[in-house]
mmCIF file of C-alpha atoms and ligand atoms in Angstrom:
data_model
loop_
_atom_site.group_PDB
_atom_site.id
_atom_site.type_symbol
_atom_site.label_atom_id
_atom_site.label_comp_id
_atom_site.label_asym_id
_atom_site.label_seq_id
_atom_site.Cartn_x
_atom_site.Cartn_y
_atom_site.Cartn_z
ATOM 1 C CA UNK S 28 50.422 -14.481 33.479
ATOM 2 C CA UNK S 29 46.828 -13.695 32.903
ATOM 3 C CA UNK S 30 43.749 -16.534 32.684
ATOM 4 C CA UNK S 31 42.262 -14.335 31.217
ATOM 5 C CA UNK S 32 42.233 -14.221 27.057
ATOM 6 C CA UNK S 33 41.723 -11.076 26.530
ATOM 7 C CA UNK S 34 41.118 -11.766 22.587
ATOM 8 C CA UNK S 35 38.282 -13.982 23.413
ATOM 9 C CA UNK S 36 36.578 -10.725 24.988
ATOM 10 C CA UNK S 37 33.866 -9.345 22.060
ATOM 11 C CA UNK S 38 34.017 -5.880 23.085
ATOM 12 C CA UNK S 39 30.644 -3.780 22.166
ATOM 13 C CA UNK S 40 30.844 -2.161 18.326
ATOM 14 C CA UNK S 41 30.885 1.289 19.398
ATOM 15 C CA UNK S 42 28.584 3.071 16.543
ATOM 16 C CA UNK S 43 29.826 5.639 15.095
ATOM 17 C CA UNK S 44 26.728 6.799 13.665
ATOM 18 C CA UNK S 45 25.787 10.125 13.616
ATOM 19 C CA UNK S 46 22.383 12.069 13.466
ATOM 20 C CA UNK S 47 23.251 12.318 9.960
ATOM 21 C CA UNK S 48 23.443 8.939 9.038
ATOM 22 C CA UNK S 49 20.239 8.498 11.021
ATOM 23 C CA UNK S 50 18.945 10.781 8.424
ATOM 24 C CA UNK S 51 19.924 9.334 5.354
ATOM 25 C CA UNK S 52 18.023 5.898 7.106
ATOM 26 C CA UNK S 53 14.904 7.783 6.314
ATOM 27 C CA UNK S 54 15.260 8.783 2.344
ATOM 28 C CA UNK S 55 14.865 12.348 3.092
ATOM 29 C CA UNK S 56 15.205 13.735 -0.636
ATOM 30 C CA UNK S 57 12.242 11.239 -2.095
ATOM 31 C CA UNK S 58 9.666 11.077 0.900
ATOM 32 C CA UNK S 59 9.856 15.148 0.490
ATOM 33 C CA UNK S 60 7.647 14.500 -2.349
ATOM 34 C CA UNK S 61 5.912 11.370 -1.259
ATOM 35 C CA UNK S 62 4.869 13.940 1.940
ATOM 36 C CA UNK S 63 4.120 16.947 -0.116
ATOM 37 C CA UNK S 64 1.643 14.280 -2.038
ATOM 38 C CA UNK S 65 0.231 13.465 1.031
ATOM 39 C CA UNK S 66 0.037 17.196 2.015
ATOM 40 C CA UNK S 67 -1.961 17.901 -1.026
ATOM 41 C CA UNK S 68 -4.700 14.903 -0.730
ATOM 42 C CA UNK S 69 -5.263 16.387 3.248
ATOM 43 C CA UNK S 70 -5.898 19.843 1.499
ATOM 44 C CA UNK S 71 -8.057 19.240 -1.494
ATOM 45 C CA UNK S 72 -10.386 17.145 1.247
ATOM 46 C CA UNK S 73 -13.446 18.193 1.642
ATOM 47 C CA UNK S 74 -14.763 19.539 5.267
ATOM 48 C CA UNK S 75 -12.729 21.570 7.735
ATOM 49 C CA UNK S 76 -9.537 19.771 9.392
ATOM 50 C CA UNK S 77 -8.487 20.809 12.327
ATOM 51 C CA UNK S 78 -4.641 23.058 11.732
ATOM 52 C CA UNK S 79 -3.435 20.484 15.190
ATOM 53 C CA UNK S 80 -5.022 17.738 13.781
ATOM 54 C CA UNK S 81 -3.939 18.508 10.274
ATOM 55 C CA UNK S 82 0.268 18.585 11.258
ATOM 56 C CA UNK S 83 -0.225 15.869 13.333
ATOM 57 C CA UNK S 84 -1.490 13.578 10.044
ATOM 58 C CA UNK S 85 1.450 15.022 7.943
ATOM 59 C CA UNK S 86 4.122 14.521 10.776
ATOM 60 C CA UNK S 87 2.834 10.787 11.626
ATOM 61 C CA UNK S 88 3.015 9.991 7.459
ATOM 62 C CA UNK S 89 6.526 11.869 7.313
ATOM 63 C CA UNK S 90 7.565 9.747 10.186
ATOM 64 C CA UNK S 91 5.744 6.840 8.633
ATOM 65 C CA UNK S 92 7.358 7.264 5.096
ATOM 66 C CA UNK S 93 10.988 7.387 6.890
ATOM 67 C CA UNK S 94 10.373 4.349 8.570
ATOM 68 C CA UNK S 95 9.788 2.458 5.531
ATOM 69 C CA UNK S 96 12.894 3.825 4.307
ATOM 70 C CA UNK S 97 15.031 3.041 7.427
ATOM 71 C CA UNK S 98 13.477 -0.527 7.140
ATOM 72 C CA UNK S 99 14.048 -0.687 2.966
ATOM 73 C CA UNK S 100 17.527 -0.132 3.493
ATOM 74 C CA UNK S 101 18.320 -2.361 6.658
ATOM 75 C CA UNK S 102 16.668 -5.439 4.755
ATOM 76 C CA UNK S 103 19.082 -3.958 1.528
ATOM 77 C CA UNK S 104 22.481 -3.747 3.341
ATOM 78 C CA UNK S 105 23.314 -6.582 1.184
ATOM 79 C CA UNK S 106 22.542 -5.485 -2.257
ATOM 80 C CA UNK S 107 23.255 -1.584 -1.525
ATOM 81 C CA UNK S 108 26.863 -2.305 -0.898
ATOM 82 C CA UNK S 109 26.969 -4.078 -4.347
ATOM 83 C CA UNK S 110 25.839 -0.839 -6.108
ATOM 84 C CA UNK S 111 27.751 2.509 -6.881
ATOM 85 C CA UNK S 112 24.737 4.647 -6.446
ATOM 86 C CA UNK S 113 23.851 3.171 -3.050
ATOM 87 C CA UNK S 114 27.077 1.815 -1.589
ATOM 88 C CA UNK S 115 27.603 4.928 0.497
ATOM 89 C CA UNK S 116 24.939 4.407 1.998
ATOM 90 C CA UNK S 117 25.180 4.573 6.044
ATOM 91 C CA UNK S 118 24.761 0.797 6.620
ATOM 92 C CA UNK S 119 27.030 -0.336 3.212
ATOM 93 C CA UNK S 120 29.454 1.957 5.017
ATOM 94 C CA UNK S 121 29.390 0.492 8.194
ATOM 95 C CA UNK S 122 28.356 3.501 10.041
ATOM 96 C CA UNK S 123 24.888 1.699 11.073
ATOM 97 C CA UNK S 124 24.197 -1.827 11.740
ATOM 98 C CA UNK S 125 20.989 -3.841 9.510
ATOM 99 C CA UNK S 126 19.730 -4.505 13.214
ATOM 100 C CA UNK S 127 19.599 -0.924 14.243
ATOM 101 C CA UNK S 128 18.464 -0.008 10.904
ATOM 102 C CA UNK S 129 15.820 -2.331 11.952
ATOM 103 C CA UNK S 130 14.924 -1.324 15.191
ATOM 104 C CA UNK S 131 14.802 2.421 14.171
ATOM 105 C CA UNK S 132 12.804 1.550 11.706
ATOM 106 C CA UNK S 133 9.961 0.019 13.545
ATOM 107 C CA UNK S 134 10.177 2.080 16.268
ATOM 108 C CA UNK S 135 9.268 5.076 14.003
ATOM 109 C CA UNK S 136 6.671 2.814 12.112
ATOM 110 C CA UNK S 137 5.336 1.823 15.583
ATOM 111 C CA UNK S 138 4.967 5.428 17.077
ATOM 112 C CA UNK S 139 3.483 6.574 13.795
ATOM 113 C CA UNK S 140 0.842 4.148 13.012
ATOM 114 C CA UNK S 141 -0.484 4.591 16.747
ATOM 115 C CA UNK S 142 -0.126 8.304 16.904
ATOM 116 C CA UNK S 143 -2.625 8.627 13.636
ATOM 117 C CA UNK S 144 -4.392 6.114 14.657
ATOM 118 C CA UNK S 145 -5.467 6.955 18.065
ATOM 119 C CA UNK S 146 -5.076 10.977 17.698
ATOM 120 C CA UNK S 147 -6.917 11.291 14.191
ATOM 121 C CA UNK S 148 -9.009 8.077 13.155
ATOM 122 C CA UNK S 149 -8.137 4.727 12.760
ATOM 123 C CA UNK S 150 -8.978 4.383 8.838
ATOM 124 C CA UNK S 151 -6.154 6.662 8.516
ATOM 125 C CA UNK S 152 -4.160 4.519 10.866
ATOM 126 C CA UNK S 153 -4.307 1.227 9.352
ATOM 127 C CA UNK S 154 -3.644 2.546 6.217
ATOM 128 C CA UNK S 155 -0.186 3.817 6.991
ATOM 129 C CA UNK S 156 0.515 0.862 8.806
ATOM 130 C CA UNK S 157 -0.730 -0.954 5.445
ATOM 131 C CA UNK S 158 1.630 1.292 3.335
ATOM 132 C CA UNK S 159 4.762 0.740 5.675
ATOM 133 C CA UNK S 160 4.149 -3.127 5.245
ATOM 134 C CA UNK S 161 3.331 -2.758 1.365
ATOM 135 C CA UNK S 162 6.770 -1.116 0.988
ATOM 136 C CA UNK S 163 8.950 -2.481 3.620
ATOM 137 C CA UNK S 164 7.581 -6.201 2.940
ATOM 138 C CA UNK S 165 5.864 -6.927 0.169
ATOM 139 C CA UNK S 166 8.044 -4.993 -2.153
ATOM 140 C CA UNK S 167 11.389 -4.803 -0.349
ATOM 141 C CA UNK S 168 11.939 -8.034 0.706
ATOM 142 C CA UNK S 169 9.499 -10.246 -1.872
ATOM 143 C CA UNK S 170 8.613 -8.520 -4.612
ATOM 144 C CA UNK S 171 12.274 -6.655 -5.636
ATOM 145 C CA UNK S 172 14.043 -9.546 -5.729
ATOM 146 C CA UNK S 173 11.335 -12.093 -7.657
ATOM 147 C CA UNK S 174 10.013 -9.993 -10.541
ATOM 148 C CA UNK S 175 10.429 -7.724 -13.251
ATOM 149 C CA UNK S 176 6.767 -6.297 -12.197
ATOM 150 C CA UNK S 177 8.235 -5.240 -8.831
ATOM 151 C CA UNK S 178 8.207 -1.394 -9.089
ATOM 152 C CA UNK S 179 4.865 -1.611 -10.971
ATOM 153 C CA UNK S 180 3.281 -3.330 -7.953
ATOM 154 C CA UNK S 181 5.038 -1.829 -5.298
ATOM 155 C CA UNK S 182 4.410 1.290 -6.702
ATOM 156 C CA UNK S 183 0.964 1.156 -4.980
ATOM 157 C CA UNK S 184 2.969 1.656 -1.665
ATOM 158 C CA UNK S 185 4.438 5.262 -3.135
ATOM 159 C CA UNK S 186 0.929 6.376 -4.128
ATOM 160 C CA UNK S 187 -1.283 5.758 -1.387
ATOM 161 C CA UNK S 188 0.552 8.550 0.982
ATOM 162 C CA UNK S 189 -2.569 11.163 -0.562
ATOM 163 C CA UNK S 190 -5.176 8.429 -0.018
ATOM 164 C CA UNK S 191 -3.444 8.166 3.900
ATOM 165 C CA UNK S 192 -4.052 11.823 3.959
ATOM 166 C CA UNK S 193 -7.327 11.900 2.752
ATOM 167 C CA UNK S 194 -8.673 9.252 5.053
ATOM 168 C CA UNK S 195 -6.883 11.266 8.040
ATOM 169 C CA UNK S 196 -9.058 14.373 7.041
ATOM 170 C CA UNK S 197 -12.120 12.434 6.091
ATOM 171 C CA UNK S 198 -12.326 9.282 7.345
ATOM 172 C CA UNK S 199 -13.235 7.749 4.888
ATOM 173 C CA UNK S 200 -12.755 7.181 1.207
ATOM 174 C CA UNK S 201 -13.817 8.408 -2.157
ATOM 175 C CA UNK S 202 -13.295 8.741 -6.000
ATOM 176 C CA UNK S 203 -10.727 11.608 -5.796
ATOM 177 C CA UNK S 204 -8.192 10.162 -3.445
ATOM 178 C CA UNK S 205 -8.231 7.212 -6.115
ATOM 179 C CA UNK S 206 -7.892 9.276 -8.762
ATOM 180 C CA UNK S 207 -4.504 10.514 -7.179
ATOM 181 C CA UNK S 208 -3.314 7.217 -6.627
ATOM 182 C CA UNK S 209 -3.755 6.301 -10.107
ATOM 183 C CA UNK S 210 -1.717 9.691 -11.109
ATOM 184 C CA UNK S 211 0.869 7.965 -8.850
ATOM 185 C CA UNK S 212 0.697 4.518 -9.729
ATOM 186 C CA UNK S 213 1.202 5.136 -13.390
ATOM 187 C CA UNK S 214 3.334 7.602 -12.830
ATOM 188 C CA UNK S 215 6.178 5.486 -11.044
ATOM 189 C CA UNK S 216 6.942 3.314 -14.464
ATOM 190 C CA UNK S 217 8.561 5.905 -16.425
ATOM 191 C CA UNK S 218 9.896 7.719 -12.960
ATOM 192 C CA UNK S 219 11.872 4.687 -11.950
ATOM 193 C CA UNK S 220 12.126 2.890 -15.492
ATOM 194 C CA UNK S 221 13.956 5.966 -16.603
ATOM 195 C CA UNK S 222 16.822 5.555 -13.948
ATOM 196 C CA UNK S 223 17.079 1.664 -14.033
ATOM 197 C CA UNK S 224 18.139 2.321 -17.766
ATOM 198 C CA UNK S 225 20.798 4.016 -17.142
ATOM 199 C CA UNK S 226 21.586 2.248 -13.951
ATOM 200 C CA UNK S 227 21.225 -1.535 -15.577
ATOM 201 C CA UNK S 228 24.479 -2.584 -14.554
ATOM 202 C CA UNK S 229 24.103 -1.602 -10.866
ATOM 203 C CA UNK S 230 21.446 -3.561 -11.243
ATOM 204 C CA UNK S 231 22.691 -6.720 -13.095
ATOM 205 C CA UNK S 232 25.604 -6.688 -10.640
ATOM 206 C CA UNK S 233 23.549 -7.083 -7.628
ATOM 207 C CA UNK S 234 21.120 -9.644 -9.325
ATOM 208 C CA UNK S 235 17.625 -7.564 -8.804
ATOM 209 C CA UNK S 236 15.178 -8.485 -11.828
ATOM 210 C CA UNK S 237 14.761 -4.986 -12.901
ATOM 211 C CA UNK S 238 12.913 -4.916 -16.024
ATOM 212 C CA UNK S 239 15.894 -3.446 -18.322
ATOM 213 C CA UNK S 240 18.089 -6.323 -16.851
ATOM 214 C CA UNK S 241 14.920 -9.202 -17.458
ATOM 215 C CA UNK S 242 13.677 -7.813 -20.642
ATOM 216 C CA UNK S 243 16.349 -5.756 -22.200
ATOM 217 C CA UNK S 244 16.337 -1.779 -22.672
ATOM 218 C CA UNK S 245 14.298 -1.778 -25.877
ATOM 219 C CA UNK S 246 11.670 -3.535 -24.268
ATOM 220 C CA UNK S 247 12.059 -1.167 -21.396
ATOM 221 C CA UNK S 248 11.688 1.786 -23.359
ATOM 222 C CA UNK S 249 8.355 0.277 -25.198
ATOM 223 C CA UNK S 250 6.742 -0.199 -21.523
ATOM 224 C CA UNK S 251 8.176 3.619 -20.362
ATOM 225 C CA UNK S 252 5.960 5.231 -23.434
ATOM 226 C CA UNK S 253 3.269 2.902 -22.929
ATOM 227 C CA UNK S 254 2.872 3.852 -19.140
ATOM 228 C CA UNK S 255 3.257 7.597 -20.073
ATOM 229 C CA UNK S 256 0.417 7.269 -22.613
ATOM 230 C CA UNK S 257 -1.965 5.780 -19.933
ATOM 231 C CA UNK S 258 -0.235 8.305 -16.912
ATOM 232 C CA UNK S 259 -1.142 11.354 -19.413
ATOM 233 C CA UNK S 260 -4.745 10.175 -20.029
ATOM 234 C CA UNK S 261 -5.297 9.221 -16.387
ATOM 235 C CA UNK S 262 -3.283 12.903 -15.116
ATOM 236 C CA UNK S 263 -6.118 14.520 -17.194
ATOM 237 C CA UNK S 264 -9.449 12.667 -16.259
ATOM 238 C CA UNK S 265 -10.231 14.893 -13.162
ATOM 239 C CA UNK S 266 -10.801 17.786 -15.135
ATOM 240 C CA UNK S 267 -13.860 15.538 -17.426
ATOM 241 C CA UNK S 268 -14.961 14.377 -14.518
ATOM 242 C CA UNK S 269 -15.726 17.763 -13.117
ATOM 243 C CA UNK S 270 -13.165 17.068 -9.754
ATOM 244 C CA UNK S 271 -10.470 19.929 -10.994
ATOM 245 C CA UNK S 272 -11.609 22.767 -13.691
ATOM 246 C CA UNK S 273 -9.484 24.287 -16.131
ATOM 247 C CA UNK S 274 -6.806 25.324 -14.535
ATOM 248 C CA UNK S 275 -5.786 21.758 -13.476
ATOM 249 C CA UNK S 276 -6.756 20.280 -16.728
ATOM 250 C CA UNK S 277 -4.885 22.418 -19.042
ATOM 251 C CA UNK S 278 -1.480 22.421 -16.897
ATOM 252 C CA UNK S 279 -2.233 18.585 -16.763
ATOM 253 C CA UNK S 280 -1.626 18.808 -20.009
ATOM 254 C CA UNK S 281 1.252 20.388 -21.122
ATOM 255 C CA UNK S 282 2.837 18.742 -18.377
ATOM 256 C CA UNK S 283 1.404 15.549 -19.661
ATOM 257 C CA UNK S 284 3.153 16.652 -23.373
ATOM 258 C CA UNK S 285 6.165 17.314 -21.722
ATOM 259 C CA UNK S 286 6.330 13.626 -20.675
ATOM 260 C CA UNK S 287 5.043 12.031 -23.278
ATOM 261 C CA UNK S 288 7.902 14.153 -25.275
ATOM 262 C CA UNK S 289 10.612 13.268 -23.386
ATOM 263 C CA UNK S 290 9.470 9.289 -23.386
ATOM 264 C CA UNK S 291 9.447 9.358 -26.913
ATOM 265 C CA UNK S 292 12.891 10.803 -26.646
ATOM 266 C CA UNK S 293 13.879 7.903 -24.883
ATOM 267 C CA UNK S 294 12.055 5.272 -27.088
ATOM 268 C CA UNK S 295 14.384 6.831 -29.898
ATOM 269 C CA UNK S 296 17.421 7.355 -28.517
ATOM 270 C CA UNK S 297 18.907 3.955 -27.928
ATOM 271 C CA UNK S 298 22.528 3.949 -28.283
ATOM 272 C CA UNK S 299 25.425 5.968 -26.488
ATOM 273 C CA UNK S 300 25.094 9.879 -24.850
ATOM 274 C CA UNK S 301 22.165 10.844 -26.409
ATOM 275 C CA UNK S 302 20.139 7.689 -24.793
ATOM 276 C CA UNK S 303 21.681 8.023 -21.511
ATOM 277 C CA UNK S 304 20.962 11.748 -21.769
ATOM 278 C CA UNK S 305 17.062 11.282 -22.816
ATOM 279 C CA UNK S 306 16.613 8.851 -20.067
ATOM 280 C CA UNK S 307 18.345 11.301 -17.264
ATOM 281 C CA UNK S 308 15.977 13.729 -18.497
ATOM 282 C CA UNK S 309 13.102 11.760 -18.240
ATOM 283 C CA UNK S 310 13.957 10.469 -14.655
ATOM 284 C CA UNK S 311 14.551 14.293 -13.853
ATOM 285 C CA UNK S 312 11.507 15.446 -15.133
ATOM 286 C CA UNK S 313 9.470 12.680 -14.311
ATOM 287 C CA UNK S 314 9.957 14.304 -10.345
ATOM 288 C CA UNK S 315 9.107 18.112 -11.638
ATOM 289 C CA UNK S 316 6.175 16.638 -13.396
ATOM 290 C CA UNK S 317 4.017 14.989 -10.510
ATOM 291 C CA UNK S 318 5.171 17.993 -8.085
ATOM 292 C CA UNK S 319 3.686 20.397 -10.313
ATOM 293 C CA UNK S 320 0.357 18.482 -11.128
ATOM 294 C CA UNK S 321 0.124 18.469 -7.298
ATOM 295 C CA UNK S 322 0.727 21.890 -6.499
ATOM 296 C CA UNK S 323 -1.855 23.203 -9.175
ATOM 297 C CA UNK S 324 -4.479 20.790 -7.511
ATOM 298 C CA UNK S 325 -3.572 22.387 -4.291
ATOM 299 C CA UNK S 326 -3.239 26.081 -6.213
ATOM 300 C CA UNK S 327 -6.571 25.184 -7.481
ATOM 301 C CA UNK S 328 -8.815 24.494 -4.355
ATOM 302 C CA UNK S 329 -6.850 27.193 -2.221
ATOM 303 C CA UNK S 330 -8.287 29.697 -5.189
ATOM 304 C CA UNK S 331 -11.915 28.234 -5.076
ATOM 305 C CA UNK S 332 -11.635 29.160 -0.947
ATOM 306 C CA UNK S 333 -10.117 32.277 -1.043
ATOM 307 C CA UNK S 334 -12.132 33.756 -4.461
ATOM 308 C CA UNK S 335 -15.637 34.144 -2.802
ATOM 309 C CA UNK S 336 -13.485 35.818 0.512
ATOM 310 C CA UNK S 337 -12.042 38.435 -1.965
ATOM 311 C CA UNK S 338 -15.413 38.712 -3.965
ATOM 312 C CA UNK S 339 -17.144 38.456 -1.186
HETATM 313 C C1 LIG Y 421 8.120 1.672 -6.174
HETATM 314 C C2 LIG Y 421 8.132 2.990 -6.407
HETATM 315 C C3 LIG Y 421 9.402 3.783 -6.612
HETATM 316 C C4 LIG Y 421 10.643 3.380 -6.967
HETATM 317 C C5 LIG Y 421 11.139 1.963 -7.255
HETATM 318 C C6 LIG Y 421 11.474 4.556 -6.975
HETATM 319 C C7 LIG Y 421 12.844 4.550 -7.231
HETATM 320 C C8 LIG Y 421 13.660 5.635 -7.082
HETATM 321 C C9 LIG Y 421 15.090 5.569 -7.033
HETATM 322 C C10 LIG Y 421 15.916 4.292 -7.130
HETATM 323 C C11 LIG Y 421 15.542 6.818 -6.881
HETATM 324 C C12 LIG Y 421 16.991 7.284 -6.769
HETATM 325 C C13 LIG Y 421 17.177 7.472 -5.266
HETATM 326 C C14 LIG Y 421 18.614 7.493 -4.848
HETATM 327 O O1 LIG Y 421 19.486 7.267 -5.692
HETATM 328 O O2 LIG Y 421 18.828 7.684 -3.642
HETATM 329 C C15 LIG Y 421 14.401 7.699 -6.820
HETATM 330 C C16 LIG Y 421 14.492 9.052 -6.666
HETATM 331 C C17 LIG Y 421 13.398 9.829 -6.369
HETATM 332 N N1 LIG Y 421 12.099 9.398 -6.229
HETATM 333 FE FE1 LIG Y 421 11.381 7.589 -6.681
HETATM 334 N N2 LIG Y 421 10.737 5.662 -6.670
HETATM 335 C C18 LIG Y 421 9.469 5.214 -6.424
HETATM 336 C C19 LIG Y 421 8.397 5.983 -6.057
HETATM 337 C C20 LIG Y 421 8.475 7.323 -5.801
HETATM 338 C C21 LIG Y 421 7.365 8.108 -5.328
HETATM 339 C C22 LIG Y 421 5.973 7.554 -5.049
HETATM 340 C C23 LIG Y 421 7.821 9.373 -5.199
HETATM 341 C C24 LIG Y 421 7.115 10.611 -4.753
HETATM 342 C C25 LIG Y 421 5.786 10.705 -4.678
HETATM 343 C C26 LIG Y 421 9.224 9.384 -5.584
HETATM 344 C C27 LIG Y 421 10.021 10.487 -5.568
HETATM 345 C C28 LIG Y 421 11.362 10.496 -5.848
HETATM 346 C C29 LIG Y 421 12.215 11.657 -5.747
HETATM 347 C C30 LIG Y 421 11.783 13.069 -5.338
HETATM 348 C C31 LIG Y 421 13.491 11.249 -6.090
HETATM 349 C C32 LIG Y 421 14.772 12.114 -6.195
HETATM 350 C C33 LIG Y 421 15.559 11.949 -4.922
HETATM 351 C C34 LIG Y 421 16.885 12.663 -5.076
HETATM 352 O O3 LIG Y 421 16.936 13.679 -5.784
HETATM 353 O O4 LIG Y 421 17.843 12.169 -4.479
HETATM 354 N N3 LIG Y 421 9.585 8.123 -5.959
HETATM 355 N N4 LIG Y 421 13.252 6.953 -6.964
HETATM 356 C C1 LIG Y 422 3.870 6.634 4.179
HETATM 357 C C2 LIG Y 422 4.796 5.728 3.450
HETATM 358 C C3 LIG Y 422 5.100 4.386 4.034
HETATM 359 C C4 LIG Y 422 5.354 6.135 2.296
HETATM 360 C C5 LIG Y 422 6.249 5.324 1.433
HETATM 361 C C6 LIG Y 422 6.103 5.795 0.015
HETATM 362 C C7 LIG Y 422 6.979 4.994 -0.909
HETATM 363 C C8 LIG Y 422 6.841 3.532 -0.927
HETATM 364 C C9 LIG Y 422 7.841 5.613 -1.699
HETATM 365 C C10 LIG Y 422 8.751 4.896 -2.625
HETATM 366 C C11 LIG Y 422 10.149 5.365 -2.328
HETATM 367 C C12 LIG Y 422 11.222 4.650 -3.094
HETATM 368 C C13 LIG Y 422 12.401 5.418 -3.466
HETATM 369 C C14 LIG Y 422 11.149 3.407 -3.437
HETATM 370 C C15 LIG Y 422 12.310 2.741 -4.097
HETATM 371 O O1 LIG Y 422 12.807 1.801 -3.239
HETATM 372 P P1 LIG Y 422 14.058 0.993 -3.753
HETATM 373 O O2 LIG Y 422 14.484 0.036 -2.688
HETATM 374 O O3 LIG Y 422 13.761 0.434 -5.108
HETATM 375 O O4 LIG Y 422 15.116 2.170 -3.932
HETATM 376 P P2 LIG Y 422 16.689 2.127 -3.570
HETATM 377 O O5 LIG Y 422 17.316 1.120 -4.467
HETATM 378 O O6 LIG Y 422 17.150 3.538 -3.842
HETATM 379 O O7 LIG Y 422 16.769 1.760 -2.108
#
């Protein structure tokens, strides 16, 4: 007869993670454009940076951004599993523990913050490390869950990837990398308001105070056009202030119209397919828009370098 209970014995979880899963830890699809943000402020900086130096600041905020994912959604396990658009998520699935979640997480946040840091300049540094804390911390694990302000204020974290960038290449700071936080910063309203309409009752069911669960969707849909009004405005002030020239201003524009359009949709639309259809399209736009304001800031300076090569 054994002494030995062999139930008692906890064998070790064997993971069944895969690189894949490791993946998904770091919100591939939305850091693409929070890095390609960050991509842009390093180019439009003024001064000559380094093509080593330059990879090495994109690769530490891409590892940076991922970290703050990995660490978002192994503090979310919980509410992720509660709804449909995140529940298959690796950890809701059971593929990956919180705790090594967790530990990826800060190991990547770790080796990123002292790569930039020491490598590049340690303005740059501390403002990653600021930015993983803004969004792992202060919004994931305080803000979220307490108020109905939490993507306004934690939308700092998502803009300041540009202003990371522009310190790495600078070190220092100035009136243009603010200007493109505030392009961010009022942009992430309408961006995320747009999708918690139409994703309320994910919402409701796992108790976070988004605003269209607090306040209502009409209320919702008042702040989305209000935010778009300001983002438009704010989208179009470098070209006044003599930072961007024509170019910028004018596609700032009718990019600008095309959200202020589709916001008005969705202040209209309020019942059945049509409003879940206007907000959608708002949410899906919302992404095209601040892609393509970047990449004509970025068309803009590579033609001011390359126009007195060619004219010599
Ligand atoms: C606090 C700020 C933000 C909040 C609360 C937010 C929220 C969200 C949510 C919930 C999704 C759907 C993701 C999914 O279902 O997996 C999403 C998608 C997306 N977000 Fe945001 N976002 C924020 C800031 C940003 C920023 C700063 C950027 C880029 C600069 C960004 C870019 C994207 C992109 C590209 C997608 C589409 C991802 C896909 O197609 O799967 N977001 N956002
Ligand atoms: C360099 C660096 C640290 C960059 C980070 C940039 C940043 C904070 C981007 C915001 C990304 C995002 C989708 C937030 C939503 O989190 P959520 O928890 O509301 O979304 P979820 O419900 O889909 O998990």
């Amino acid at each position: 007869m054994s002494v030995v209970d062999h139930n008692a014995i906890e064998l070790p979880r064997i993971s069944e993670a895969e690189v894949g899963d490791y993946i998904a830890l770091l919100k591939p699809r939305v850091m693409s454009l929070v890095i390609f943000t960050a991509l842009v402020g390093l180019m439009i900086a003024p001064g000559h940076v380094h093509p080593v130096l330059a990879f090495t600041s994109i690769l530490c905020i891409a590892v940076g951004a991922g970290a703050s994912g990995a660490l978002n959604m192994a503090y979310e396990g919980d509410v992720d599993a509660l709804m449909t658009r995140t529940a298959n998520r690796p950890i809701p699935r059971g593929r990956i523990t919180q705790a090594e979640a967790a530990a990826f997480g800060i190991t990547l946040a770790f080796f990123s913050v002292m790569t930039l840091g020491i490598l590049v300049n340690w303005v740059a540094g501390a403002l990653l490390a600021f930015t993983i804390f803004f969004y792992a911390v202060v919004y994931t694990m305080w803000l979220k869950r307490w108020t109905a302000q939490n993507i306004v204020i934690g939308g700092a974290a998502g803009a300041l990837p540009p202003v990371v960038a522009w310190a790495a290449a600078t070190g220092s700071l100035s009136m243009e990398p603010i200007l493109l936080f505030m392009i961010i910063f009022f942009w992430t309203p309408p961006h995320f308001w747009a999708l918690a309409l139409f994703r309320s009752d994910d919402y409701a069911r796992a108790g976070i105070p988004m605003l269209p669960v607090v306040a209502g969707p009409d209320a919702t849909r008042l702040q989305i056009l209000l935010y778009t009004i300001v983002l438009v405005a704010i989208a179009l002030a470098p070209w006044p202030l003599g930072y961007f020239d024509a170019i910028y201003g004018v596609t700032s524009l009718v990019l600008g119209a095309g959200m202020l359009w589709l916001a008005v949709e969705v202040y209209r639309r309020r019942e059945g397919t049509p409003a879940n259809r206007a907000t959608r399209r708002l949410f899906a736009f919302s992404i095209l828009y601040l892609f393509a304001l970047f990449a004509v800031l970025l068309a803009e300076v590579v033609v001011r370098a390359i126009v007195p090569v060619i004219t010599g």
